[in-house]
Amino acid sequence: MTDRYAVIGRPINHTKSPLIHGLFAEACGQRIEYTAIEGSLEDFKGDVQRFREQGGLGMNVTAPFKLQAFELANSASERARLARAANALKFVEGRVEAENFDGIGLLRDIQHNLGQPLAGRRVLLLGAGGAARGALLPFLDANPARLVIANRDLDKARRLLADAGRRDVEVLGYPQLQGQSFDIVVNATSASLSAELPPITADVFGNARLAYELAYGKGLTPFLRLAQGSGVTNLADGVGMLVEQAAEAFFWWRGMRPQTRPVIDRLTIPLV
Ligand code: NDP
């Protein structure tokens, strides 16, 4: 029987995961079946259980089920525990293992694909939701000179640091960013999904080398537009992150690391 995997989310019709994993499998000579499942808000657990009973070996999980996926797992990586969210599940001998590859996918895209190491750099992370939670530990492991998290809801950002047990990260409100500049600015808020700008000014970009937008397929978002207008030449959206997190999941499930560049090139929609 062909090994089965799936992505589950709601809505799921726009997912790129079957395409990405299909391309990975083809390139690695692996025979897998990868489908998309529209999860039910009432019975996510049942959806996962049914897929396991049908021989499913693993799942990617997307909004709004990442928290529920984490909660139903029997064990979870440190990354997933801090994020309190799973974006990948593996079914092993009656057990469910949870992972969260969003943060390392983001870091790999920034450092490897875009050639911007975080080490020694001043890094600003906007947002303190699920994606920022996933990014925190990988970002800290990359040794930035300074890591600042800015969020509207400051308590949420402080809770994230407390959960991570880290004091070497600064939490600032948006007004406190006035006059401060950074080398790398990452927009992990969901503001761009409604074409909004997080309440930043051009100050934050100073001589920034990179402005990174986690949302993808949205062209030049207000965030990227402000960065561009401030002279930042290196602008990126989250398509590379999407492909890199998928590659991590593929490796976790199949033990083979697919090349990501051809898939990123295929999925990239030019920003301008
Ligand atoms: P969450 O809903 O968990 O968090 C949303 C965050 O955005 C919160 O910090 C919230 O702040 C902030 N926010 C929302 N609107 C605004 C605004 N107008 N101004 C300032 N801050 C705002 O979302 P996620 O963390 O799951 O997702 C964040 C982004 O990352 C989305 O764009 C999503 O599409 C993208 N993403 C991309 C992935 C990829 O593979 N490329 C993977 C995962 C996510 P507050 O707490 O103050 O309300």
Short mmCIF file of C-alpha atoms and ligand atoms in Angstrom, two decimals:
data_model
loop_
_atom_site.label_atom_id
_atom_site.label_comp_id
_atom_site.label_asym_id
_atom_site.label_seq_id
_atom_site.Cartn_x
_atom_site.Cartn_y
_atom_site.Cartn_z
CA MET A 1 0.00 0.00 0.00
CA THR A 2 1.26 3.51 -0.81
CA ASP A 3 2.31 5.48 2.28
CA ARG A 4 -0.28 8.12 3.05
CA TYR A 5 0.12 11.67 4.32
CA ALA A 6 -2.22 14.67 4.36
CA VAL A 7 -2.56 18.31 5.28
CA ILE A 8 -5.54 19.23 7.43
CA GLY A 9 -6.98 22.73 7.87
CA ARG A 10 -10.14 24.78 7.35
CA PRO A 11 -10.45 26.18 4.75
CA ILE A 12 -7.99 24.00 2.88
CA ASN A 13 -8.79 24.61 -0.77
CA HIS A 14 -5.85 27.02 -1.29
CA THR A 15 -3.21 24.78 0.27
CA LYS A 16 0.06 24.30 -1.61
CA SER A 17 1.17 21.36 0.55
CA PRO A 18 0.03 18.51 -1.80
CA LEU A 19 1.93 20.16 -4.66
CA ILE A 20 5.05 20.74 -2.54
CA HIS A 21 5.13 17.20 -1.11
CA GLY A 22 4.32 15.73 -4.52
CA LEU A 23 7.35 17.53 -5.98
CA PHE A 24 9.55 16.44 -3.07
CA ALA A 25 8.45 12.81 -3.46
CA GLU A 26 9.08 12.85 -7.20
CA ALA A 27 12.55 14.37 -6.76
CA CYS A 28 13.46 11.86 -4.02
CA GLY A 29 12.01 8.84 -5.84
CA GLN A 30 9.51 8.20 -3.02
CA ARG A 31 6.05 6.76 -3.67
CA ILE A 32 3.63 8.56 -1.37
CA GLU A 33 0.05 9.73 -1.51
CA TYR A 34 -0.51 13.23 -0.08
CA THR A 35 -4.01 14.67 0.12
CA ALA A 36 -5.77 17.71 1.60
CA ILE A 37 -8.46 17.26 4.25
CA GLU A 38 -10.98 19.92 5.23
CA GLY A 39 -11.09 19.42 9.00
CA SER A 40 -14.29 19.75 10.97
CA LEU A 41 -14.46 22.38 13.71
CA GLU A 42 -16.50 20.01 15.90
CA ASP A 43 -14.41 16.86 15.56
CA PHE A 44 -10.80 17.53 14.62
CA LYS A 45 -9.68 14.61 16.80
CA GLY A 46 -12.05 12.29 14.91
CA ASP A 47 -10.69 13.48 11.56
CA VAL A 48 -7.14 12.65 12.66
CA GLN A 49 -8.21 9.29 14.07
CA ARG A 50 -10.01 8.33 10.85
CA PHE A 51 -6.94 9.21 8.79
CA ARG A 52 -4.77 7.05 11.06
CA GLU A 53 -7.23 4.15 10.75
CA GLN A 54 -6.97 4.45 6.96
CA GLY A 55 -3.22 3.92 7.22
CA GLY A 56 -2.09 7.56 7.40
CA LEU A 57 1.50 7.96 8.59
CA GLY A 58 1.68 11.71 9.13
CA MET A 59 -0.10 15.01 8.75
CA ASN A 60 0.68 18.65 8.25
CA VAL A 61 -1.62 20.85 10.25
CA THR A 62 -2.63 24.38 9.39
CA ALA A 63 -5.05 26.99 10.75
CA PRO A 64 -7.14 26.72 12.83
CA PHE A 65 -6.06 23.31 14.17
CA LYS A 66 -2.41 23.74 15.23
CA LEU A 67 -3.27 24.03 18.92
CA GLN A 68 -5.64 21.05 18.89
CA ALA A 69 -3.03 19.00 17.03
CA PHE A 70 -0.50 19.77 19.76
CA GLU A 71 -2.98 18.87 22.49
CA LEU A 72 -3.89 15.47 21.06
CA ALA A 73 -0.27 14.35 20.66
CA ASN A 74 1.36 11.88 23.07
CA SER A 75 4.71 13.64 22.82
CA ALA A 76 6.01 16.90 21.40
CA SER A 77 9.35 18.51 20.57
CA GLU A 78 10.60 21.46 22.62
CA ARG A 79 9.76 23.76 19.69
CA ALA A 80 6.18 22.52 19.57
CA ARG A 81 5.85 22.77 23.36
CA LEU A 82 6.93 26.42 23.35
CA ALA A 83 4.69 27.24 20.40
CA ARG A 84 1.89 25.24 22.10
CA ALA A 85 1.13 24.34 18.52
CA ALA A 86 1.96 21.55 16.08
CA ASN A 87 2.26 22.00 12.34
CA ALA A 88 3.25 18.39 11.74
CA LEU A 89 2.22 15.05 13.26
CA LYS A 90 3.80 11.62 12.92
CA PHE A 91 1.93 8.42 13.78
CA VAL A 92 4.29 5.83 15.22
CA GLU A 93 3.08 2.54 16.69
CA GLY A 94 -0.16 3.84 18.15
CA ARG A 95 1.42 7.10 19.32
CA VAL A 96 1.13 10.62 17.95
CA GLU A 97 4.29 12.76 17.88
CA ALA A 98 4.03 16.53 17.40
CA GLU A 99 6.50 18.91 15.78
CA ASN A 100 6.54 22.55 14.84
CA PHE A 101 8.74 23.33 11.85
CA ASP A 102 7.47 26.85 11.11
CA GLY A 103 10.28 28.58 12.99
CA ILE A 104 13.16 26.55 11.62
CA GLY A 105 11.65 26.83 8.14
CA LEU A 106 11.62 30.61 8.53
CA LEU A 107 15.17 30.68 9.88
CA ARG A 108 16.46 28.46 7.10
CA ASP A 109 14.85 30.66 4.46
CA ILE A 110 16.40 33.81 5.98
CA GLN A 111 19.87 32.40 6.60
CA HIS A 112 20.37 29.86 3.85
CA ASN A 113 18.18 30.95 0.94
CA LEU A 114 18.40 34.71 1.46
CA GLY A 115 21.97 34.67 2.78
CA GLN A 116 21.26 36.78 5.87
CA PRO A 117 22.71 35.19 9.01
CA LEU A 118 21.14 36.42 12.25
CA ALA A 119 24.40 36.10 14.21
CA GLY A 120 25.53 39.48 15.48
CA ARG A 121 22.57 41.27 13.90
CA ARG A 122 19.85 43.41 15.47
CA VAL A 123 16.61 41.56 14.78
CA LEU A 124 13.06 42.86 15.20
CA LEU A 125 10.23 40.31 15.29
CA LEU A 126 6.77 41.84 14.94
CA GLY A 127 3.95 39.83 16.50
CA ALA A 128 3.60 37.34 19.35
CA GLY A 129 1.09 34.88 17.90
CA GLY A 130 1.65 31.27 16.83
CA ALA A 131 4.22 32.01 14.14
CA ALA A 132 6.31 34.24 16.42
CA ARG A 133 6.13 31.57 19.15
CA GLY A 134 7.50 29.05 16.67
CA ALA A 135 10.29 31.41 15.61
CA LEU A 136 11.57 32.39 19.06
CA LEU A 137 13.83 29.44 19.91
CA PRO A 138 15.31 29.00 16.40
CA PHE A 139 16.01 32.76 16.29
CA LEU A 140 17.74 32.71 19.68
CA ASP A 141 19.80 29.69 18.65
CA ALA A 142 21.09 31.77 15.73
CA ASN A 143 22.77 34.23 18.17
CA PRO A 144 21.48 37.65 17.14
CA ALA A 145 23.19 40.62 18.86
CA ARG A 146 19.75 41.88 19.86
CA LEU A 147 16.30 40.33 19.54
CA VAL A 148 13.26 42.53 20.10
CA ILE A 149 9.65 41.34 20.00
CA ALA A 150 7.03 44.02 19.41
CA ASN A 151 3.34 43.37 19.83
CA ARG A 152 0.17 45.37 20.41
CA ASP A 153 -0.81 43.07 23.28
CA LEU A 154 2.30 43.33 25.46
CA ASP A 155 1.12 40.74 27.97
CA LYS A 156 0.96 38.16 25.20
CA ALA A 157 4.57 38.88 24.25
CA ARG A 158 5.69 38.76 27.89
CA ARG A 159 3.93 35.42 28.37
CA LEU A 160 5.85 34.05 25.40
CA LEU A 161 9.17 35.00 27.00
CA ALA A 162 8.08 33.62 30.35
CA ASP A 163 7.05 30.32 28.73
CA ALA A 164 10.42 30.16 26.98
CA GLY A 165 12.22 31.01 30.22
CA ARG A 166 14.32 33.62 28.38
CA ARG A 167 15.45 37.01 29.62
CA ASP A 168 17.74 37.80 26.69
CA VAL A 169 14.89 39.08 24.53
CA GLU A 170 13.34 42.55 24.80
CA VAL A 171 9.62 43.10 24.57
CA LEU A 172 8.60 46.54 23.33
CA GLY A 173 5.33 48.23 22.50
CA TYR A 174 5.11 49.78 19.05
CA PRO A 175 5.49 53.37 20.33
CA GLN A 176 8.81 52.37 21.92
CA LEU A 177 10.21 51.44 18.50
CA GLN A 178 10.39 55.14 17.55
CA GLY A 179 13.99 56.04 16.76
CA GLN A 180 15.22 52.42 16.93
CA SER A 181 16.65 50.66 13.89
CA PHE A 182 17.34 47.03 13.08
CA ASP A 183 19.29 44.97 10.55
CA ILE A 184 16.56 42.41 9.95
CA VAL A 185 12.83 43.10 10.41
CA VAL A 186 10.41 40.17 10.32
CA ASN A 187 6.66 40.68 10.12
CA ALA A 188 5.08 37.74 11.95
CA THR A 189 1.81 39.59 12.54
CA SER A 190 -1.27 38.74 10.54
CA ALA A 191 -1.81 42.42 9.64
CA SER A 192 -0.98 41.80 5.98
CA LEU A 193 -3.85 39.30 5.64
CA SER A 194 -6.18 42.30 5.87
CA ALA A 195 -3.79 44.62 3.97
CA GLU A 196 -2.91 46.50 7.16
CA LEU A 197 0.43 47.84 8.33
CA PRO A 198 1.54 46.96 11.85
CA PRO A 199 1.95 50.31 13.67
CA ILE A 200 5.63 50.78 12.79
CA THR A 201 7.37 53.75 11.20
CA ALA A 202 10.21 53.79 8.67
CA ASP A 203 12.62 54.28 11.63
CA VAL A 204 12.85 50.53 12.25
CA PHE A 205 14.38 49.88 8.84
CA GLY A 206 17.39 52.23 9.35
CA ASN A 207 20.03 50.50 7.22
CA ALA A 208 18.14 47.18 7.29
CA ARG A 209 19.45 44.40 5.09
CA LEU A 210 16.23 42.40 4.98
CA ALA A 211 12.49 42.91 5.46
CA TYR A 212 10.71 39.55 5.70
CA GLU A 213 6.94 39.13 5.47
CA LEU A 214 5.58 35.78 6.67
CA ALA A 215 2.38 36.05 4.64
CA TYR A 216 2.85 34.93 1.03
CA GLY A 217 1.19 35.40 -2.32
CA LYS A 218 0.06 38.91 -1.35
CA GLY A 219 2.59 40.84 -3.45
CA LEU A 220 4.02 43.99 -1.88
CA THR A 221 2.16 44.21 1.42
CA PRO A 222 2.00 47.55 3.28
CA PHE A 223 4.92 46.27 5.42
CA LEU A 224 7.08 45.43 2.41
CA ARG A 225 6.10 48.68 0.72
CA LEU A 226 7.23 50.70 3.73
CA ALA A 227 10.50 48.76 3.79
CA GLN A 228 11.04 49.34 0.10
CA GLY A 229 10.30 53.05 0.47
CA SER A 230 12.85 53.14 3.30
CA GLY A 231 15.57 51.83 1.01
CA VAL A 232 15.56 48.13 1.98
CA THR A 233 16.56 46.21 -1.14
CA ASN A 234 16.16 42.68 0.19
CA LEU A 235 12.42 42.00 0.44
CA ALA A 236 10.95 38.54 0.90
CA ASP A 237 7.60 36.92 1.54
CA GLY A 238 6.92 33.64 3.33
CA VAL A 239 6.89 31.26 0.37
CA GLY A 240 10.43 30.10 1.16
CA MET A 241 9.40 29.49 4.78
CA LEU A 242 6.43 27.44 3.59
CA VAL A 243 8.62 25.21 1.43
CA GLU A 244 11.38 24.89 4.05
CA GLN A 245 8.98 23.82 6.82
CA ALA A 246 7.54 21.26 4.40
CA ALA A 247 11.04 19.94 3.68
CA GLU A 248 11.65 19.51 7.42
CA ALA A 249 8.42 17.52 7.73
CA PHE A 250 9.33 15.40 4.69
CA PHE A 251 12.71 14.64 6.27
CA TRP A 252 11.09 13.81 9.60
CA TRP A 253 8.67 11.37 7.94
CA ARG A 254 10.80 9.89 5.15
CA GLY A 255 14.42 10.33 6.32
CA MET A 256 15.30 12.09 3.06
CA ARG A 257 15.99 15.81 2.65
CA PRO A 258 14.58 17.17 -0.61
CA GLN A 259 16.08 20.11 -2.46
CA THR A 260 13.94 23.15 -1.85
CA ARG A 261 15.22 25.69 -4.40
CA PRO A 262 13.36 24.26 -7.44
CA VAL A 263 10.10 24.14 -5.47
CA ILE A 264 10.53 27.68 -4.10
CA ASP A 265 11.25 28.92 -7.63
CA ARG A 266 8.13 27.18 -8.91
CA LEU A 267 5.86 28.67 -6.22
CA THR A 268 7.31 32.17 -6.06
CA ILE A 269 5.03 34.94 -7.26
CA PRO A 270 7.15 38.03 -7.94
CA LEU A 271 6.54 40.75 -5.35
CA VAL A 272 6.28 43.56 -7.86
P1 NDP B 1 -1.89 34.58 15.08
O1 NDP B 1 -3.34 34.85 14.90
O2 NDP B 1 -1.46 33.52 16.02
O3 NDP B 1 -1.19 35.94 15.62
C1 NDP B 1 -1.47 37.14 15.01
C2 NDP B 1 -0.46 38.22 15.45
O4 NDP B 1 -0.62 39.35 14.60
C3 NDP B 1 -0.66 38.71 16.88
O5 NDP B 1 0.61 38.99 17.44
C4 NDP B 1 -1.45 40.01 16.69
O6 NDP B 1 -1.18 40.98 17.67
C5 NDP B 1 -0.84 40.50 15.39
N1 NDP B 1 -1.69 41.42 14.62
C6 NDP B 1 -2.82 41.13 13.92
N2 NDP B 1 -3.26 42.22 13.26
C7 NDP B 1 -2.38 43.23 13.55
C8 NDP B 1 -2.29 44.59 13.17
N3 NDP B 1 -3.19 45.16 12.36
N4 NDP B 1 -1.25 45.32 13.64
C9 NDP B 1 -0.32 44.76 14.46
N5 NDP B 1 -0.36 43.46 14.86
C10 NDP B 1 -1.38 42.72 14.41
O7 NDP B 1 -1.29 34.38 13.63
P2 NDP B 1 -0.03 33.48 13.20
O8 NDP B 1 1.08 33.79 14.14
O9 NDP B 1 -0.45 32.07 13.02
O10 NDP B 1 0.29 34.04 11.73
C11 NDP B 1 0.95 35.28 11.55
C12 NDP B 1 1.30 35.46 10.08
O11 NDP B 1 2.24 34.47 9.66
C13 NDP B 1 0.11 35.34 9.12
O12 NDP B 1 0.26 36.30 8.10
C14 NDP B 1 0.26 33.94 8.53
O13 NDP B 1 -0.30 33.82 7.26
C15 NDP B 1 1.78 33.84 8.48
N6 NDP B 1 2.29 32.45 8.48
C16 NDP B 1 3.08 32.07 7.42
C17 NDP B 1 3.59 30.79 7.37
C18 NDP B 1 4.47 30.39 6.21
O14 NDP B 1 4.77 29.20 6.07
N7 NDP B 1 4.92 31.33 5.38
C19 NDP B 1 3.32 29.80 8.43
C20 NDP B 1 2.53 30.33 9.53
C21 NDP B 1 2.02 31.62 9.52
P3 NDP B 1 -2.02 41.07 19.06
O15 NDP B 1 -1.55 39.92 19.89
O16 NDP B 1 -1.57 42.37 19.63
O17 NDP B 1 -3.47 41.00 18.69
#
